[in-house]
Coordinates of C-alpha atoms and ligand atoms in Angstrom, one line a residue:
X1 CA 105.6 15.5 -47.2
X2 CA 106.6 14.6 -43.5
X3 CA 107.5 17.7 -41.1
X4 CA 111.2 16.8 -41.0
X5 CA 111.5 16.9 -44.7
X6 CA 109.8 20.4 -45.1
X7 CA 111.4 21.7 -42.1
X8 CA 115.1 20.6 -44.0
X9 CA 114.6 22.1 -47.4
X10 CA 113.0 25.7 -45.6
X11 CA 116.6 25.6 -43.8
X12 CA 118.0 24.9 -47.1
X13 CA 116.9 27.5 -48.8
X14 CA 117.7 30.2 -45.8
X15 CA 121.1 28.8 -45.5
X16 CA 122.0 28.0 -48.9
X17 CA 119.6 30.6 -51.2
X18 CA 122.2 29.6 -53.8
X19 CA 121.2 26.0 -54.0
X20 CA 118.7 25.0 -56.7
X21 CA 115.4 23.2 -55.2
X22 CA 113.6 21.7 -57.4
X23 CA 109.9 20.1 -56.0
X24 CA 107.5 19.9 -59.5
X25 CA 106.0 16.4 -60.0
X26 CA 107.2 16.0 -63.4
X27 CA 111.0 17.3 -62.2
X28 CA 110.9 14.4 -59.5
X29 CA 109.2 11.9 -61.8
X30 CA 112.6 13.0 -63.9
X31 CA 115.1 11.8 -60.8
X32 CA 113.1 8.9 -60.0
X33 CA 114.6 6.9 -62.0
X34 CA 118.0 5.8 -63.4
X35 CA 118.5 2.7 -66.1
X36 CA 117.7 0.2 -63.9
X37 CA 115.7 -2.4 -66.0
X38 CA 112.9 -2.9 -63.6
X39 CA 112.6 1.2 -63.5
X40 CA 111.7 0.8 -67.2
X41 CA 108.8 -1.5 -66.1
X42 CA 107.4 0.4 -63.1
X43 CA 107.5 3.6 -66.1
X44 CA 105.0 1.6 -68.3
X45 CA 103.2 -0.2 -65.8
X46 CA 101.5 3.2 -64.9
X47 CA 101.9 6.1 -62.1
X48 CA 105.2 6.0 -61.1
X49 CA 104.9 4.7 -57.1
X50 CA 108.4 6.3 -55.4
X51 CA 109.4 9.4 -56.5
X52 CA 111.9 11.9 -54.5
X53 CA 110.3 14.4 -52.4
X54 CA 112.9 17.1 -54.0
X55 CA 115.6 17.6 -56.1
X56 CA 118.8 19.6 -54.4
X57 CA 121.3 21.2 -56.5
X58 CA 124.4 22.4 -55.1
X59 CA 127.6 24.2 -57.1
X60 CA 130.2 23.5 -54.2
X61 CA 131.6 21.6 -51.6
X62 CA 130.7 23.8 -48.7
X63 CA 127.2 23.5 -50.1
X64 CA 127.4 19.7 -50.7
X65 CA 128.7 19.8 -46.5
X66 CA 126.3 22.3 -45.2
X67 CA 122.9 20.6 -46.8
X68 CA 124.6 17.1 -45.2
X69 CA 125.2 18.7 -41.9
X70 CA 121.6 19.3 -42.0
X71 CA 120.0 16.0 -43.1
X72 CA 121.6 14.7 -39.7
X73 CA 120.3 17.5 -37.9
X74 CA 116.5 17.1 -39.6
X75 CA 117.2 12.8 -39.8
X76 CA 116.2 13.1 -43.7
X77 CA 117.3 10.8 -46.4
X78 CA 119.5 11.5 -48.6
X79 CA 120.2 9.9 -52.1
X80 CA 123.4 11.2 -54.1
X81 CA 122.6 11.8 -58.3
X82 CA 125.0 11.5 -61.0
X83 CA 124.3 10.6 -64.8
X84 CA 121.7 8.9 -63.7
X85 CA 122.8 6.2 -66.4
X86 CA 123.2 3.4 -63.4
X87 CA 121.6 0.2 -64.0
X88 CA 121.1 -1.4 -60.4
X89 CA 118.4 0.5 -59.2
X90 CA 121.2 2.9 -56.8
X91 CA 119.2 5.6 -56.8
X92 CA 115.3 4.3 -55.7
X93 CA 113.7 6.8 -53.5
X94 CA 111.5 4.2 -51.9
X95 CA 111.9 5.8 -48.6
X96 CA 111.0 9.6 -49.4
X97 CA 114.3 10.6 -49.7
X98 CA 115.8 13.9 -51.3
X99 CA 118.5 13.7 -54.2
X100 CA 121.6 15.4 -54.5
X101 CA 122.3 15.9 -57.8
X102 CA 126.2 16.6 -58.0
X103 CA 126.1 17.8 -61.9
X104 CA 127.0 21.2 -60.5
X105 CA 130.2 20.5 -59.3
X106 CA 132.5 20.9 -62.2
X107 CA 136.0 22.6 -61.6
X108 CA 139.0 21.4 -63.8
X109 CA 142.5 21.5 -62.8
X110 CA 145.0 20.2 -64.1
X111 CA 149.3 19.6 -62.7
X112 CA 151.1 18.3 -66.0
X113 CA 154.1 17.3 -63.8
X114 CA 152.0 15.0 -61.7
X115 CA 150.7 14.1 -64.5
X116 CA 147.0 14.4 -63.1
X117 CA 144.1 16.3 -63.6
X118 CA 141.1 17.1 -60.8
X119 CA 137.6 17.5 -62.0
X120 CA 134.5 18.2 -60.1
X121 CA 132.1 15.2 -59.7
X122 CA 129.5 16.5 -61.7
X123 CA 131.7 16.6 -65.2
X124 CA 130.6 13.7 -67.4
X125 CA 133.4 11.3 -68.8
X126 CA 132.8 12.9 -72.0
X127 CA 133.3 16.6 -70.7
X128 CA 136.4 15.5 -68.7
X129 CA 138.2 13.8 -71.4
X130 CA 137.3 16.4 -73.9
X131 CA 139.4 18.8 -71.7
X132 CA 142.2 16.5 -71.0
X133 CA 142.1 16.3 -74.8
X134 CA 142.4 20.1 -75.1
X135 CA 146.1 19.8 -73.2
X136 CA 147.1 16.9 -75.2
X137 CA 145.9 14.3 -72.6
X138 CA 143.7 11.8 -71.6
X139 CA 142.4 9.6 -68.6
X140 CA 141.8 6.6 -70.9
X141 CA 138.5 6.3 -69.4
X142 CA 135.6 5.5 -72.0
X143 CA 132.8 3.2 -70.8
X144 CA 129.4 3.2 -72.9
X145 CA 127.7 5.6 -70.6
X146 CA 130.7 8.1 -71.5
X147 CA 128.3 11.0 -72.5
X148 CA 126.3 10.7 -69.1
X149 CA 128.4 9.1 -66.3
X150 CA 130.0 11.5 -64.3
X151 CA 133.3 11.6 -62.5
X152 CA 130.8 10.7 -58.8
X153 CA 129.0 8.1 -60.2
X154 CA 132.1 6.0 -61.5
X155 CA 134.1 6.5 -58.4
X156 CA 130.5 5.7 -56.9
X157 CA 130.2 2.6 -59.1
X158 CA 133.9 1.6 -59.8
X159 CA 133.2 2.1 -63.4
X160 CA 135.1 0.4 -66.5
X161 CA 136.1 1.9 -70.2
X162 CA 136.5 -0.3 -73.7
X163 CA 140.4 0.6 -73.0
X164 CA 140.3 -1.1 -69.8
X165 CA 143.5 -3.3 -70.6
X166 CA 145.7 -0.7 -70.9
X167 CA 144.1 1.8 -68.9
X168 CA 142.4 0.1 -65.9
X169 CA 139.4 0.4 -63.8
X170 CA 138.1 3.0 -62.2
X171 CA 139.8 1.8 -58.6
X172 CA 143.2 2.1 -60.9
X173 CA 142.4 5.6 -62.1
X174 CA 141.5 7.4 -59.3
X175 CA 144.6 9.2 -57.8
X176 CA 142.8 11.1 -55.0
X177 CA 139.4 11.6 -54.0
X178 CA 137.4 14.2 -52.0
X179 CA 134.0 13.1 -49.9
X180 CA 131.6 14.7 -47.8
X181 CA 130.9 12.5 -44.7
X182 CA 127.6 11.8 -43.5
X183 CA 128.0 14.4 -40.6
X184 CA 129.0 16.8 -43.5
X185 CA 132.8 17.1 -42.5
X186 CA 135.6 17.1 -46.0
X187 CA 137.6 14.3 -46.0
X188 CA 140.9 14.6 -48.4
X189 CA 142.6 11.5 -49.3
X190 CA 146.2 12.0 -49.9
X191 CA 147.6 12.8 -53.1
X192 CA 150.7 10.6 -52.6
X193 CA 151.3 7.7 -55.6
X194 CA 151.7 5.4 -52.5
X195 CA 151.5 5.7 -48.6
X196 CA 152.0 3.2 -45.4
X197 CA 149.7 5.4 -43.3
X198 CA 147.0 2.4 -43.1
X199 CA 144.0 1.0 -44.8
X200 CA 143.9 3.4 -48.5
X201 CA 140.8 5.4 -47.8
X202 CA 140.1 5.9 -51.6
X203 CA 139.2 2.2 -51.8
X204 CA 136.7 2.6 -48.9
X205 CA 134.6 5.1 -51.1
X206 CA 135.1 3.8 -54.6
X207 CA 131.9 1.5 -54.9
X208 CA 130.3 2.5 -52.4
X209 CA 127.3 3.7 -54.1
X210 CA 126.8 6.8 -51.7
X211 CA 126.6 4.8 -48.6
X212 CA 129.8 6.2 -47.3
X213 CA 129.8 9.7 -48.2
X214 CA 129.2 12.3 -51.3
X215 CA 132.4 12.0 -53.8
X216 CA 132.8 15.6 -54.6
X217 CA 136.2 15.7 -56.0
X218 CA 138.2 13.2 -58.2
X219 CA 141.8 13.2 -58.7
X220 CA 142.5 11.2 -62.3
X221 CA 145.7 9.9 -63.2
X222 CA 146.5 11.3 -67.0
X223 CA 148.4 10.3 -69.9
X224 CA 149.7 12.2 -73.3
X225 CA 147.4 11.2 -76.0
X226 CA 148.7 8.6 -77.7
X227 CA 151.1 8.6 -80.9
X228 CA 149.3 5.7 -82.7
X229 CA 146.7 3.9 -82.3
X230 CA 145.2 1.0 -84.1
X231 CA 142.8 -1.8 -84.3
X232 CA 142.8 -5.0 -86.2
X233 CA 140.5 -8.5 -85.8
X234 CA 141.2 -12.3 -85.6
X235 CA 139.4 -15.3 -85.4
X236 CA 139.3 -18.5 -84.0
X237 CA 137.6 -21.9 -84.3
X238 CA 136.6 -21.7 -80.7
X239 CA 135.9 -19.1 -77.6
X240 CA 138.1 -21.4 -75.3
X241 CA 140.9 -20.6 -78.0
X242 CA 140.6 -17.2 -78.2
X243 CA 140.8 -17.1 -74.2
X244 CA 144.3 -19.0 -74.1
X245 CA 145.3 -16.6 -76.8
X246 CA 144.7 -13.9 -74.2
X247 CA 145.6 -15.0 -70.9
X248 CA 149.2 -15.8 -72.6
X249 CA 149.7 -12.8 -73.8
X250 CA 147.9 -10.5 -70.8
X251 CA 150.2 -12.8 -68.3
X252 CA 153.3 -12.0 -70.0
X253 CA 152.6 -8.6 -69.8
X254 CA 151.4 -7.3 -73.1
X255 CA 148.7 -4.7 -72.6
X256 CA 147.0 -3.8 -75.6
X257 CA 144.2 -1.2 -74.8
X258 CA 141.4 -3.1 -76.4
X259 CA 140.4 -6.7 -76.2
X260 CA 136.7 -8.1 -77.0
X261 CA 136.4 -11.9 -78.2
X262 CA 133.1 -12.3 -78.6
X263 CA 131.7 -16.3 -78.3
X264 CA 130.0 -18.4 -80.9
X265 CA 126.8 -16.6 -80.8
X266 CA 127.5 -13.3 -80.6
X267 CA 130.6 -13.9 -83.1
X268 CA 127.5 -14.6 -85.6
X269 CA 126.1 -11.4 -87.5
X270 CA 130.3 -10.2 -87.3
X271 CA 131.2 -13.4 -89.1
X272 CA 128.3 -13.0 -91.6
X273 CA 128.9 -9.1 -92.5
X274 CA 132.6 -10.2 -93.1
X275 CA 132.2 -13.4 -95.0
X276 CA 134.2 -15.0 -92.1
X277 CA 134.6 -18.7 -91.1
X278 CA 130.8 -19.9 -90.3
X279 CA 130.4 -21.0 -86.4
X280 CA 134.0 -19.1 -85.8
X281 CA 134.9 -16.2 -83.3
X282 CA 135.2 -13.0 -83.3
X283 CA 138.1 -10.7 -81.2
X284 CA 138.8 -7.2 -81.8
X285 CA 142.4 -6.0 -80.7
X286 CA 143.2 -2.0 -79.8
X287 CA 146.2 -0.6 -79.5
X288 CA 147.5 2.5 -78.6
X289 CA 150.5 4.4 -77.1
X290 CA 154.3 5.1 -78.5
X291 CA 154.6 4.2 -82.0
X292 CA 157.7 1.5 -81.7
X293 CA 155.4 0.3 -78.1
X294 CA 152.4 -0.2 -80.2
X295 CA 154.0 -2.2 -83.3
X296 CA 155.8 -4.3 -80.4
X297 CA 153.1 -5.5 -78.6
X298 CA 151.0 -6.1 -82.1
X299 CA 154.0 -8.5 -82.8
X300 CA 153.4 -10.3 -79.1
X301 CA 149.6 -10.3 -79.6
X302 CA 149.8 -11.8 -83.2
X303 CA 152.6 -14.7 -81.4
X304 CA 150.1 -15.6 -78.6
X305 CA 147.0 -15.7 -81.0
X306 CA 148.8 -17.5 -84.1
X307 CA 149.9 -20.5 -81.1
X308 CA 146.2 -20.7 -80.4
X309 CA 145.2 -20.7 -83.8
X310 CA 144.0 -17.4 -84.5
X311 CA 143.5 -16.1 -87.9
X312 CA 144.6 -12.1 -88.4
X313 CA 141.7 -10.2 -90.7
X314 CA 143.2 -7.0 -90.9
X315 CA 142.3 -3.5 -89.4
X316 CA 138.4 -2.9 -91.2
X317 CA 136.9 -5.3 -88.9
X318 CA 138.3 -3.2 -85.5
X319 CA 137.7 0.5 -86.3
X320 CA 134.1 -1.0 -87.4
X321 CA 133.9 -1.5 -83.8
X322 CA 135.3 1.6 -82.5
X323 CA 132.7 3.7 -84.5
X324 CA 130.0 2.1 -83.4
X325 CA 131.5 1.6 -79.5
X326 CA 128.9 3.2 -78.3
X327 CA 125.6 1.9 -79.6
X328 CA 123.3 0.1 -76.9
X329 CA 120.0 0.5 -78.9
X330 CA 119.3 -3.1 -79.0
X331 CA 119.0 -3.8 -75.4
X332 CA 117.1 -0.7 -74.5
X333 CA 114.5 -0.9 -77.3
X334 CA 113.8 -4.4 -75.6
X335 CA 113.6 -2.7 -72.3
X336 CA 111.1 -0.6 -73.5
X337 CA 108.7 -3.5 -74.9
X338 CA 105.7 -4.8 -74.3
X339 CA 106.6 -7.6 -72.2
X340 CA 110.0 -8.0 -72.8
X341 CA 113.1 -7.2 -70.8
X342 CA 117.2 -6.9 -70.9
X343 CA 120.2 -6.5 -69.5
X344 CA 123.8 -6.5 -69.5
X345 CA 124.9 -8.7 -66.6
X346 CA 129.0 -8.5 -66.2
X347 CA 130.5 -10.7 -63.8
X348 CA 133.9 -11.4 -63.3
X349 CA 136.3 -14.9 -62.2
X350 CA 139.8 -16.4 -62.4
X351 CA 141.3 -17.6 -65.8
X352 CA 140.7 -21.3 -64.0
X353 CA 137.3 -20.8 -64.0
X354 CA 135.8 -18.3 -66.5
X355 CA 134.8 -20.3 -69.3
X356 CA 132.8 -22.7 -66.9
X357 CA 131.3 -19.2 -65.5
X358 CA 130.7 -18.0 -69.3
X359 CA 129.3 -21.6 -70.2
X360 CA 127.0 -22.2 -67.5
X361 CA 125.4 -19.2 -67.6
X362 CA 124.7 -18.9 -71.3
X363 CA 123.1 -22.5 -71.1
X364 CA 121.3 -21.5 -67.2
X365 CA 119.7 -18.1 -69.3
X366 CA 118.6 -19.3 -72.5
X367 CA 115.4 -21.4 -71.7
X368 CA 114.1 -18.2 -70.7
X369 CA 115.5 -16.1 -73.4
X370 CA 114.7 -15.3 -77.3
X371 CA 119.3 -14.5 -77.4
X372 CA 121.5 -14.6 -75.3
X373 CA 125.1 -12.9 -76.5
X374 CA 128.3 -13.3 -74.6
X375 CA 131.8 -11.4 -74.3
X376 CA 134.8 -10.9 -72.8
X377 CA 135.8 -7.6 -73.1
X378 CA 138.1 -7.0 -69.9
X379 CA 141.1 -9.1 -68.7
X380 CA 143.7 -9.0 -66.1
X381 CA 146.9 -11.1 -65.0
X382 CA 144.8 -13.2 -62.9
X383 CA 140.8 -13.5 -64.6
X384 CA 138.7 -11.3 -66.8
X385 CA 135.1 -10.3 -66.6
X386 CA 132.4 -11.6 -69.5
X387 CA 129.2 -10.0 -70.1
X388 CA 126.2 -12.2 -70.5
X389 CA 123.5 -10.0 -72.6
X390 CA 120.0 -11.6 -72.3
X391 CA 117.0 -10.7 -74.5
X392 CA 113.6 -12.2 -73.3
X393 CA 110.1 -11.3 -74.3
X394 CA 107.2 -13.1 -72.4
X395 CA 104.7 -12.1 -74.6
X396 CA 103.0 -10.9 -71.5
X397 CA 102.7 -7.3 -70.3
X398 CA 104.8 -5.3 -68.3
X399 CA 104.4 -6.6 -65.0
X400 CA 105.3 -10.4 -67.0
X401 CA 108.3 -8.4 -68.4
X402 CA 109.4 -7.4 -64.7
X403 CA 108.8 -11.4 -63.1
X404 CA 111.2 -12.5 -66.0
X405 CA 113.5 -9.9 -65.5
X406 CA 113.8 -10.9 -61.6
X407 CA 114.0 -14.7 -63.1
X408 CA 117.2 -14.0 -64.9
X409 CA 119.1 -12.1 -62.9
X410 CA 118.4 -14.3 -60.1
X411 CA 119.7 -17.6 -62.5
X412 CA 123.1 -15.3 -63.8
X413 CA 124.1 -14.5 -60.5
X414 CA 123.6 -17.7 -58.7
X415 CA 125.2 -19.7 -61.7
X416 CA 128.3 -17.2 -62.0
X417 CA 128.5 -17.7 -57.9
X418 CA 127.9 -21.5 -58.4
X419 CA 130.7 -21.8 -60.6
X420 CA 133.1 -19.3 -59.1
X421 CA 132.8 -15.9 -60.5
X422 CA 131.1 -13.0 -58.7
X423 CA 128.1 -11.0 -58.7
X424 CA 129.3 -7.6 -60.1
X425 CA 132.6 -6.8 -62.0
X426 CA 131.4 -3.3 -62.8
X427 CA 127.9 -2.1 -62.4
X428 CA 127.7 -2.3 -59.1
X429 CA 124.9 -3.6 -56.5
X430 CA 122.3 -1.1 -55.9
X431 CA 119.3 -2.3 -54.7
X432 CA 119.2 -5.0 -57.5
X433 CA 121.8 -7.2 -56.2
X434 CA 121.8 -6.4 -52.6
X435 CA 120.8 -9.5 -51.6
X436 CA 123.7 -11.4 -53.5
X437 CA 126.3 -9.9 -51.3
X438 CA 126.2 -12.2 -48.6
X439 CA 127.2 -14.9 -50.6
X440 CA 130.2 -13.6 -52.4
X441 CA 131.6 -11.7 -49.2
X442 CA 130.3 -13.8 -46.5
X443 CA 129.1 -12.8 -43.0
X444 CA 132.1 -11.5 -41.9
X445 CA 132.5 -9.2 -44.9
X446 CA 129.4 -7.7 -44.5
X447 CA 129.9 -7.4 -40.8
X448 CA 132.9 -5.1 -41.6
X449 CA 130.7 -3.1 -44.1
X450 CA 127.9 -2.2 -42.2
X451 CA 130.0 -1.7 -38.9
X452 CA 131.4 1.4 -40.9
X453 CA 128.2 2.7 -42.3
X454 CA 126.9 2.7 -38.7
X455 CA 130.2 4.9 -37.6
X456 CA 129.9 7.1 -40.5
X457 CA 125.9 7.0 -41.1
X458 CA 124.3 6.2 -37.5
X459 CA 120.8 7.1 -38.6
X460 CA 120.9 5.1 -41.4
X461 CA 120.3 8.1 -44.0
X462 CA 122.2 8.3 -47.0
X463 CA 121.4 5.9 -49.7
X464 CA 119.5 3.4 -47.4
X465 CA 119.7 -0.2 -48.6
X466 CA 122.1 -0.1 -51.2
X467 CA 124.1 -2.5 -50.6
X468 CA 122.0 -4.1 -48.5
X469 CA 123.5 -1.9 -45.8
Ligands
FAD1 C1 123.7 2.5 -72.1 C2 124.6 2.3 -70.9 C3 125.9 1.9 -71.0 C4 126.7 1.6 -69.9 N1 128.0 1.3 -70.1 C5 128.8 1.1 -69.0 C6 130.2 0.8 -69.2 O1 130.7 0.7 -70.3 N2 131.0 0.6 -68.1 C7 130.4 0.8 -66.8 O2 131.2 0.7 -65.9 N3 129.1 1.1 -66.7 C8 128.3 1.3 -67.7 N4 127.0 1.6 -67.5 C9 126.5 1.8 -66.1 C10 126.6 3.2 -65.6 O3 126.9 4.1 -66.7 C11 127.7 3.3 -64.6 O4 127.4 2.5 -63.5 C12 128.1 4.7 -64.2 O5 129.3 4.7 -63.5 C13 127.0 5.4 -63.4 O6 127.4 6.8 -63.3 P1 126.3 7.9 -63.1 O7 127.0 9.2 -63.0 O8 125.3 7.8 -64.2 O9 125.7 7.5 -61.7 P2 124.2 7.4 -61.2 O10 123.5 6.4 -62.0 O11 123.7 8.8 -61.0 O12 124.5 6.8 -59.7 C14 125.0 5.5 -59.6 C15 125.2 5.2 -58.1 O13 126.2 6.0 -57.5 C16 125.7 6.9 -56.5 N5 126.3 8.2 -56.7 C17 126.2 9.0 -57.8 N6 127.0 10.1 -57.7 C18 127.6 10.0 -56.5 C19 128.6 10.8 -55.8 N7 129.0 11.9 -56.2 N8 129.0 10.3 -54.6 C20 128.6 9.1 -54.1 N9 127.7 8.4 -54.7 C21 127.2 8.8 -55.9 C22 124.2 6.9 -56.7 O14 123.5 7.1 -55.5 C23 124.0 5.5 -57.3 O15 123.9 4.6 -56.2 C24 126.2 1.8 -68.6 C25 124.8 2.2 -68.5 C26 124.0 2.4 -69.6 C27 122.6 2.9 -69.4

């Protein structure tokens, strides 16, 4: 361990006694990772090479400020934890750093005539909404990771739920935000629905990965739970279809919470287990909200599919989804083979351009994949996001696991940039796609992002390299 670094965690633990610090091998062979699917690699390919050099633990904001404060004053590295559930390597200690783990932090409060509820960054989504639930309410906020993201790590990440239609994105949720700087000094966004004060300071920190700051406190908006909710499924004889079927009805404002059309391939073992129409598509519709809202905007949605030729199949096929919402065992029990590799890659482009996006990169991916499935599970008035899900297996070892790995992500992104989409909708950059940036915000844009890392970070120390920065 260098001098600075033990110097910092003996003034830690005089200052702060309160703080956990955790230093055991097998404790920061624990935080060394996150679900980055290279991480997965480097854990079979043998002794892990970059591990933290200690775990912090702090249960406040004072604390979170104080041990900040200090890794100026020692110039040590500082990387923030959530979950740890991320999947673009955001939390590599490849430079000795120390974590932060936030879990600690998890006050509640909640102001039913704001209609918003503040929880400490270390709740998971799961904890959070259980307590909204408790009051009658909920954030809306239910991505896959729901039992291990926390409240940080999806500001951190700009995070997306199933419900996304109706409910939004992360960047729509938030209502407030607190942060710990750099230098350790609180910064308190304003709690205001809107403001003409300048640039919205929320949207400097939400995905930002822990280059800007610490997100310590998160300010969700809340809803009642809703009086009904329900699913159902169509199909149609082609993805494009189902897609025009959307777009109409997401442009002329219908906002159902739930909308997944899955494309030919992935449509597949659906249409089988149903005894649907062979070579077909799938789409699962959710609803949810007042009672006369919800049977309305089933009306609109079966309009806009019926002029695209959409079939309706009835509710069995869509709560069949919503019990099973949270299963990712395929793609991680590839992960974890021999050789093999997967990954979820979610990009996001206008309604002009999407299908080309989806097209291309289903044909650029499967050379070097055994499947390659593809959906579209989150739309807006102007685009939507697809997820291309690629399975590959070398037949190689792990290290031939990792090259292939590199191979694909490096053919999604450029093909989704070649044909107008982006490099992340949702997942973030991390270290993975770092080097991407450049090309979907251009020189200026990056300019402007490192200009304020080097005002707020001018040592360089907290989470170094995400984002390229
Ligand atoms: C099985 C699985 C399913 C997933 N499903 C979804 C999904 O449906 N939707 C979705 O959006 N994502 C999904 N993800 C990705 C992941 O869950 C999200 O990126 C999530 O927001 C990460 O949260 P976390 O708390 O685990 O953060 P971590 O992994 O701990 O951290 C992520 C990044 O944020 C930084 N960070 C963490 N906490 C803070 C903080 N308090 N302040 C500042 N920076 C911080 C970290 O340094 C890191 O760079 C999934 C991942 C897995 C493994």
């Amino acid at each position: 361990m260098k001098e600075n670094t033990h110097d910092f965690l003996k003034a830690v633990q005089e200052e702060l006694p309160e703080v956990t610090v955790l230093r055991r091998e097998e404790e920061r062979l624990i935080y060394a990772h996150g679900c980055y699917p290279r991480e997965y690699k480097w854990l079979l390919q043998g002794p892990y090479k970059v591990l933290p050099e200690a775990i912090l633990m702090p249960g406040s904001t004072d604390e979170v400020s104080r041990i900040m404060a200090l890794s100026q004053e020692y110039s040590v590295g500082i990387i923030p934890f959530g979950g740890g559930s991320g999947i673009v390597g955001g939390s590599i200690a490849e430079n000795h750093e120390v974590m932060l783990d936030i879990k600690n932090l998890k006050e509640f409060e909640i102001n039913l005539v704001n209609c918003t509820a503040v929880g400490g960054a270390g709740l998971t989504g799961a904890d959070f909404e259980n307590m909204l639930n408790e009051a009658g309410y909920t954030c809306g906020q239910y991505p896959q990771s729901f039992q291990s993201a926390v409240l940080g790590g999806m500001v951190a990440t700009r995070a997306i739920g199933t419900f996304s239609t109706k409910y939004g994105k992360m960047d729509d949720m938030v209502n407030s935000l607190e942060v710990v700087l750099p230098n350790g000094h609180v910064l308190n966004t304003h709690k205001t629905p809107k403001a003409s004060t300048g640039p919205e300071l929320d949207q400097l920190f939400l995905g930002s990965e822990g280059v800007y700051g610490i997100v310590t406190k998160v300010e969700m908006k809340i809803y009642p739970v809703a009086e009904k909710r329900y699913f159902e499924a169509f199909t149609f004889n082609r993805t494009e279809d189902g897609l025009e079927a959307i777009r109409q009805f997401v442009q002329n404002n219908v906002h159902p919470a739930v909308v997944r059309l899955y494309d030919e391939e992935e449509s597949v073992p659906k249409m089988e287990k149903y005894g649907f129409e062979k070579g077909h598509v799938f789409l699962v519709i959710g609803y949810e909200g007042l009672e006369k809202q919800v049977d309305l905007e089933r009306e609109y949605v079966h309009h806009y599919c019926a002029l695209n030729g959409g079939v309706p199949k009835g509710p069995k096929p869509g709560y069949d989804w919503f019990h099973s919402r949270f299963s990712t065992k395929k793609m991680l029990d590839h992960d974890a083979m021999k050789g093999g590799t997967a990954d979820a890659i979610e990009v996001a482009a206008p309604w002009d351009c999407i299908a080309d996006v989806w097209r291309e990169m289903r044909k650029a991916l499967e050379p070097m994949c055994e499947s390659v499935d593809c959906h579209f599970s989150h739309v807006y008035h102007t685009g939507a996001s697809v997820y291309v899900i690629f399975h590959a297996q070398t037949g190689g070892d792990d290290y031939d696991g990792e090259k292939r790995y590199m191979e694909c992500l490096d053919t999604a992104i450029r093909t989704s940039l070649k044909y107008g989409g982006n490099v992340s909708h949702h997942h973030g950059s991390g270290k993975a796609k770092a080097e991407y940036l450049p090309l979907e915000h251009g020189e200026a844009g990056i300019e402007v992002m490192q200009k304020i890392k080097d005002a707020l970070d001018p040592k360089g120390l907290v989470n170094k390299g995400v984002l390229g920065l």
